[in-house]
Amino acid sequence: NVFTYSVAPKFKISDRATLYARVAKGYRPGGPNVIAPNAPAGTPSSFDPDTAVSYEAGFKGETADRSLGLDLAVFHIDWDKIQLLTVVNGFGVNINGAGAKSQGAEFTLTMRPTKGFVVSFNGAYTDAKLKADAPALVGGRKGDQLPFTPKYAISLNSDYDWDLGGTTKAFIGGSLRFLSKQSGSFDATFRTANGRQRQLPSYATVDLRAGVDFGKFGI
């Protein structure tokens, strides 16, 4: 018995530029937990649904020749009875917390300086935290960062393709992605021993690609 909705007004500035907003409610059903032998008292045999209401506003636009494009967005999400995963005696268990919030901004800048050459730059800032202490079995405290949610994410992508003759095309490209440090899964035992959540260090990844497309097959 849940009511969800989505309202998304849009204002067209021109054929190449748009302002938009969106308010939506989402829902995840609850379910049963598999309980470990000798699990502590209070380990729930099931978990309740959670809901989220998200607010977003943004801009999408590009130049007439499509050589430059820009997407911008800001958002805020209120999460009620958030489902949190923790480990109890080696078994994964879902437990409802009181709530959480996530807010931030994202952007994508796309450039096409010449035919076949595309460069894009993406960035995101996300502040996602618990709004209240989670149940003791979870180990999360008010203000803790939600697991696996880096505050900063940045990526640079570049691709170039050109004709080799007939229907044959070649391409090369690469991507560089950086993620700031983030929290690991909630763990009450680790929290008790160390006074904090687990932390995953920041890292960067590099991807390189190249190939030839012969039409009927490619390498």
PDB file of N, CA, C and O in Angstrom, residues 161-206:
ATOM      1  N   ASP A 161      37.758   8.791 -33.796  1.00  0.00           N
ATOM      2  CA  ASP A 161      37.633   7.793 -34.858  1.00  0.00           C
ATOM      3  C   ASP A 161      37.834   8.459 -36.211  1.00  0.00           C
ATOM      4  O   ASP A 161      37.567   9.655 -36.368  1.00  0.00           O
ATOM      5  N   TRP A 162      38.339   7.688 -37.189  1.00  0.00           N
ATOM      6  CA  TRP A 162      38.593   8.242 -38.512  1.00  0.00           C
ATOM      7  C   TRP A 162      38.432   7.150 -39.567  1.00  0.00           C
ATOM      8  O   TRP A 162      38.487   5.951 -39.254  1.00  0.00           O
ATOM      9  N   ASP A 163      38.202   7.567 -40.795  1.00  0.00           N
ATOM     10  CA  ASP A 163      38.001   6.636 -41.912  1.00  0.00           C
ATOM     11  C   ASP A 163      39.344   6.137 -42.444  1.00  0.00           C
ATOM     12  O   ASP A 163      40.285   6.909 -42.609  1.00  0.00           O
ATOM     13  N   LEU A 164      39.387   4.840 -42.731  1.00  0.00           N
ATOM     14  CA  LEU A 164      40.569   4.246 -43.354  1.00  0.00           C
ATOM     15  C   LEU A 164      40.328   3.941 -44.836  1.00  0.00           C
ATOM     16  O   LEU A 164      41.236   3.508 -45.540  1.00  0.00           O
ATOM     17  N   GLY A 165      39.107   4.175 -45.282  1.00  0.00           N
ATOM     18  CA  GLY A 165      38.766   3.885 -46.673  1.00  0.00           C
ATOM     19  C   GLY A 165      37.588   2.938 -46.753  1.00  0.00           C
ATOM     20  O   GLY A 165      37.520   1.966 -45.988  1.00  0.00           O
ATOM     21  N   GLY A 166      36.648   3.215 -47.646  1.00  0.00           N
ATOM     22  CA  GLY A 166      35.458   2.390 -47.753  1.00  0.00           C
ATOM     23  C   GLY A 166      34.624   2.475 -46.494  1.00  0.00           C
ATOM     24  O   GLY A 166      34.346   3.560 -45.986  1.00  0.00           O
ATOM     25  N   THR A 167      34.229   1.314 -45.984  1.00  0.00           N
ATOM     26  CA  THR A 167      33.447   1.290 -44.745  1.00  0.00           C
ATOM     27  C   THR A 167      34.316   1.040 -43.520  1.00  0.00           C
ATOM     28  O   THR A 167      33.812   0.866 -42.410  1.00  0.00           O
ATOM     29  N   THR A 168      35.627   1.030 -43.678  1.00  0.00           N
ATOM     30  CA  THR A 168      36.533   0.721 -42.573  1.00  0.00           C
ATOM     31  C   THR A 168      36.850   1.968 -41.753  1.00  0.00           C
ATOM     32  O   THR A 168      37.200   3.012 -42.308  1.00  0.00           O
ATOM     33  N   LYS A 169      36.706   1.849 -40.442  1.00  0.00           N
ATOM     34  CA  LYS A 169      37.014   2.947 -39.532  1.00  0.00           C
ATOM     35  C   LYS A 169      37.928   2.455 -38.420  1.00  0.00           C
ATOM     36  O   LYS A 169      37.851   1.294 -38.005  1.00  0.00           O
ATOM     37  N   ALA A 170      38.773   3.346 -37.948  1.00  0.00           N
ATOM     38  CA  ALA A 170      39.631   3.050 -36.800  1.00  0.00           C
ATOM     39  C   ALA A 170      39.255   3.972 -35.645  1.00  0.00           C
ATOM     40  O   ALA A 170      38.708   5.064 -35.865  1.00  0.00           O
ATOM     41  N   PHE A 171      39.534   3.537 -34.433  1.00  0.00           N
ATOM     42  CA  PHE A 171      39.240   4.386 -33.280  1.00  0.00           C
ATOM     43  C   PHE A 171      40.248   4.136 -32.171  1.00  0.00           C
ATOM     44  O   PHE A 171      40.800   3.039 -32.036  1.00  0.00           O
ATOM     45  N   ILE A 172      40.494   5.178 -31.399  1.00  0.00           N
ATOM     46  CA  ILE A 172      41.302   5.081 -30.180  1.00  0.00           C
ATOM     47  C   ILE A 172      40.603   5.904 -29.103  1.00  0.00           C
ATOM     48  O   ILE A 172      39.825   6.825 -29.403  1.00  0.00           O
ATOM     49  N   GLY A 173      40.858   5.566 -27.856  1.00  0.00           N
ATOM     50  CA  GLY A 173      40.241   6.317 -26.778  1.00  0.00           C
ATOM     51  C   GLY A 173      40.832   5.966 -25.438  1.00  0.00           C
ATOM     52  O   GLY A 173      41.588   4.992 -25.291  1.00  0.00           O
ATOM     53  N   GLY A 174      40.484   6.754 -24.454  1.00  0.00           N
ATOM     54  CA  GLY A 174      40.957   6.513 -23.097  1.00  0.00           C
ATOM     55  C   GLY A 174      40.081   7.201 -22.076  1.00  0.00           C
ATOM     56  O   GLY A 174      39.360   8.159 -22.395  1.00  0.00           O
ATOM     57  N   SER A 175      40.108   6.696 -20.847  1.00  0.00           N
ATOM     58  CA  SER A 175      39.341   7.272 -19.752  1.00  0.00           C
ATOM     59  C   SER A 175      40.190   7.285 -18.485  1.00  0.00           C
ATOM     60  O   SER A 175      40.921   6.323 -18.203  1.00  0.00           O
ATOM     61  N   LEU A 176      40.074   8.360 -17.754  1.00  0.00           N
ATOM     62  CA  LEU A 176      40.721   8.491 -16.446  1.00  0.00           C
ATOM     63  C   LEU A 176      39.638   8.815 -15.431  1.00  0.00           C
ATOM     64  O   LEU A 176      38.884   9.768 -15.617  1.00  0.00           O
ATOM     65  N   ARG A 177      39.543   8.008 -14.374  1.00  0.00           N
ATOM     66  CA  ARG A 177      38.485   8.192 -13.375  1.00  0.00           C
ATOM     67  C   ARG A 177      39.089   8.206 -11.987  1.00  0.00           C
ATOM     68  O   ARG A 177      39.925   7.360 -11.650  1.00  0.00           O
ATOM     69  N   PHE A 178      38.664   9.184 -11.175  1.00  0.00           N
ATOM     70  CA  PHE A 178      39.147   9.321  -9.800  1.00  0.00           C
ATOM     71  C   PHE A 178      37.966   9.294  -8.841  1.00  0.00           C
ATOM     72  O   PHE A 178      36.970   9.982  -9.056  1.00  0.00           O
ATOM     73  N   LEU A 179      38.081   8.491  -7.777  1.00  0.00           N
ATOM     74  CA  LEU A 179      37.086   8.440  -6.708  1.00  0.00           C
ATOM     75  C   LEU A 179      37.764   8.769  -5.391  1.00  0.00           C
ATOM     76  O   LEU A 179      38.820   8.206  -5.071  1.00  0.00           O
ATOM     77  N   SER A 180      37.172   9.664  -4.615  1.00  0.00           N
ATOM     78  CA  SER A 180      37.734  10.008  -3.313  1.00  0.00           C
ATOM     79  C   SER A 180      37.484   8.873  -2.327  1.00  0.00           C
ATOM     80  O   SER A 180      36.750   7.923  -2.612  1.00  0.00           O
ATOM     81  N   LYS A 181      38.082   8.977  -1.147  1.00  0.00           N
ATOM     82  CA  LYS A 181      37.918   7.919  -0.144  1.00  0.00           C
ATOM     83  C   LYS A 181      36.439   7.760   0.202  1.00  0.00           C
ATOM     84  O   LYS A 181      35.651   8.703   0.081  1.00  0.00           O
ATOM     85  N   GLN A 182      36.071   6.563   0.633  1.00  0.00           N
ATOM     86  CA  GLN A 182      34.676   6.273   0.937  1.00  0.00           C
ATOM     87  C   GLN A 182      34.599   5.281   2.075  1.00  0.00           C
ATOM     88  O   GLN A 182      35.574   4.607   2.413  1.00  0.00           O
ATOM     89  N   SER A 183      33.427   5.199   2.673  1.00  0.00           N
ATOM     90  CA  SER A 183      33.215   4.277   3.784  1.00  0.00           C
ATOM     91  C   SER A 183      32.855   2.899   3.262  1.00  0.00           C
ATOM     92  O   SER A 183      32.196   2.770   2.220  1.00  0.00           O
ATOM     93  N   GLY A 184      33.273   1.876   3.988  1.00  0.00           N
ATOM     94  CA  GLY A 184      32.877   0.515   3.660  1.00  0.00           C
ATOM     95  C   GLY A 184      31.550   0.172   4.310  1.00  0.00           C
ATOM     96  O   GLY A 184      30.837   1.046   4.809  1.00  0.00           O
ATOM     97  N   SER A 185      31.204  -1.108   4.316  1.00  0.00           N
ATOM     98  CA  SER A 185      29.947  -1.558   4.909  1.00  0.00           C
ATOM     99  C   SER A 185      29.916  -1.251   6.405  1.00  0.00           C
ATOM    100  O   SER A 185      30.951  -1.260   7.080  1.00  0.00           O
ATOM    101  N   PHE A 186      28.720  -0.999   6.919  1.00  0.00           N
ATOM    102  CA  PHE A 186      28.576  -0.819   8.355  1.00  0.00           C
ATOM    103  C   PHE A 186      28.942  -2.124   9.065  1.00  0.00           C
ATOM    104  O   PHE A 186      28.580  -3.211   8.618  1.00  0.00           O
ATOM    105  N   ASP A 187      29.673  -1.998  10.168  1.00  0.00           N
ATOM    106  CA  ASP A 187      30.131  -3.166  10.914  1.00  0.00           C
ATOM    107  C   ASP A 187      30.223  -2.755  12.379  1.00  0.00           C
ATOM    108  O   ASP A 187      31.119  -2.008  12.778  1.00  0.00           O
ATOM    109  N   ALA A 188      29.282  -3.253  13.190  1.00  0.00           N
ATOM    110  CA  ALA A 188      29.229  -2.849  14.595  1.00  0.00           C
ATOM    111  C   ALA A 188      30.483  -3.267  15.353  1.00  0.00           C
ATOM    112  O   ALA A 188      30.981  -2.524  16.211  1.00  0.00           O
ATOM    113  N   THR A 189      31.018  -4.466  15.057  1.00  0.00           N
ATOM    114  CA  THR A 189      32.219  -4.934  15.749  1.00  0.00           C
ATOM    115  C   THR A 189      33.414  -4.042  15.442  1.00  0.00           C
ATOM    116  O   THR A 189      34.176  -3.658  16.339  1.00  0.00           O
ATOM    117  N   PHE A 190      33.591  -3.688  14.166  1.00  0.00           N
ATOM    118  CA  PHE A 190      34.697  -2.807  13.778  1.00  0.00           C
ATOM    119  C   PHE A 190      34.523  -1.428  14.414  1.00  0.00           C
ATOM    120  O   PHE A 190      35.499  -0.825  14.875  1.00  0.00           O
ATOM    121  N   ARG A 191      33.272  -0.931  14.448  1.00  0.00           N
ATOM    122  CA  ARG A 191      33.005   0.383  15.030  1.00  0.00           C
ATOM    123  C   ARG A 191      33.345   0.409  16.518  1.00  0.00           C
ATOM    124  O   ARG A 191      33.958   1.360  17.018  1.00  0.00           O
ATOM    125  N   THR A 192      32.997  -0.652  17.214  1.00  0.00           N
ATOM    126  CA  THR A 192      33.295  -0.723  18.649  1.00  0.00           C
ATOM    127  C   THR A 192      34.803  -0.741  18.897  1.00  0.00           C
ATOM    128  O   THR A 192      35.309  -0.094  19.815  1.00  0.00           O
ATOM    129  N   ALA A 193      35.530  -1.464  18.052  1.00  0.00           N
ATOM    130  CA  ALA A 193      36.979  -1.608  18.250  1.00  0.00           C
ATOM    131  C   ALA A 193      37.754  -0.369  17.823  1.00  0.00           C
ATOM    132  O   ALA A 193      38.808  -0.061  18.399  1.00  0.00           O
ATOM    133  N   ASN A 194      37.254   0.364  16.819  1.00  0.00           N
ATOM    134  CA  ASN A 194      38.035   1.459  16.241  1.00  0.00           C
ATOM    135  C   ASN A 194      37.380   2.839  16.362  1.00  0.00           C
ATOM    136  O   ASN A 194      38.011   3.840  16.039  1.00  0.00           O
ATOM    137  N   GLY A 195      36.127   2.877  16.781  1.00  0.00           N
ATOM    138  CA  GLY A 195      35.454   4.160  16.956  1.00  0.00           C
ATOM    139  C   GLY A 195      35.069   4.830  15.665  1.00  0.00           C
ATOM    140  O   GLY A 195      34.769   6.034  15.657  1.00  0.00           O
ATOM    141  N   ARG A 196      35.069   4.097  14.565  1.00  0.00           N
ATOM    142  CA  ARG A 196      34.716   4.679  13.270  1.00  0.00           C
ATOM    143  C   ARG A 196      34.326   3.564  12.302  1.00  0.00           C
ATOM    144  O   ARG A 196      34.505   2.383  12.586  1.00  0.00           O
ATOM    145  N   GLN A 197      33.797   3.971  11.141  1.00  0.00           N
ATOM    146  CA  GLN A 197      33.516   3.013  10.088  1.00  0.00           C
ATOM    147  C   GLN A 197      34.809   2.586   9.393  1.00  0.00           C
ATOM    148  O   GLN A 197      35.838   3.263   9.483  1.00  0.00           O
ATOM    149  N   ARG A 198      34.709   1.494   8.646  1.00  0.00           N
ATOM    150  CA  ARG A 198      35.818   1.132   7.759  1.00  0.00           C
ATOM    151  C   ARG A 198      35.967   2.207   6.686  1.00  0.00           C
ATOM    152  O   ARG A 198      34.984   2.798   6.247  1.00  0.00           O
ATOM    153  N   GLN A 199      37.192   2.443   6.245  1.00  0.00           N
ATOM    154  CA  GLN A 199      37.463   3.433   5.212  1.00  0.00           C
ATOM    155  C   GLN A 199      38.188   2.796   4.034  1.00  0.00           C
ATOM    156  O   GLN A 199      39.136   2.037   4.229  1.00  0.00           O
ATOM    157  N   LEU A 200      37.720   3.086   2.832  1.00  0.00           N
ATOM    158  CA  LEU A 200      38.415   2.658   1.621  1.00  0.00           C
ATOM    159  C   LEU A 200      39.170   3.866   1.074  1.00  0.00           C
ATOM    160  O   LEU A 200      38.597   4.948   0.943  1.00  0.00           O
ATOM    161  N   PRO A 201      40.438   3.727   0.741  1.00  0.00           N
ATOM    162  CA  PRO A 201      41.212   4.873   0.254  1.00  0.00           C
ATOM    163  C   PRO A 201      40.748   5.320  -1.130  1.00  0.00           C
ATOM    164  O   PRO A 201      40.097   4.580  -1.864  1.00  0.00           O
ATOM    165  N   SER A 202      41.109   6.542  -1.469  1.00  0.00           N
ATOM    166  CA  SER A 202      40.818   7.052  -2.807  1.00  0.00           C
ATOM    167  C   SER A 202      41.632   6.278  -3.834  1.00  0.00           C
ATOM    168  O   SER A 202      42.666   5.686  -3.511  1.00  0.00           O
ATOM    169  N   TYR A 203      41.160   6.257  -5.075  1.00  0.00           N
ATOM    170  CA  TYR A 203      41.901   5.558  -6.120  1.00  0.00           C
ATOM    171  C   TYR A 203      41.535   6.115  -7.489  1.00  0.00           C
ATOM    172  O   TYR A 203      40.528   6.814  -7.643  1.00  0.00           O
ATOM    173  N   ALA A 204      42.357   5.810  -8.448  1.00  0.00           N
ATOM    174  CA  ALA A 204      42.121   6.237  -9.833  1.00  0.00           C
ATOM    175  C   ALA A 204      42.239   5.029 -10.749  1.00  0.00           C
ATOM    176  O   ALA A 204      43.003   4.094 -10.468  1.00  0.00           O
ATOM    177  N   THR A 205      41.482   5.032 -11.829  1.00  0.00           N
ATOM    178  CA  THR A 205      41.569   3.965 -12.831  1.00  0.00           C
ATOM    179  C   THR A 205      41.821   4.589 -14.200  1.00  0.00           C
ATOM    180  O   THR A 205      41.351   5.693 -14.495  1.00  0.00           O
ATOM    181  N   VAL A 206      42.558   3.879 -15.021  1.00  0.00           N
ATOM    182  CA  VAL A 206      42.836   4.301 -16.394  1.00  0.00           C
ATOM    183  C   VAL A 206      42.388   3.182 -17.335  1.00  0.00           C
ATOM    184  O   VAL A 206      42.750   2.024 -17.129  1.00  0.00           O
TER     185      VAL A 206
END
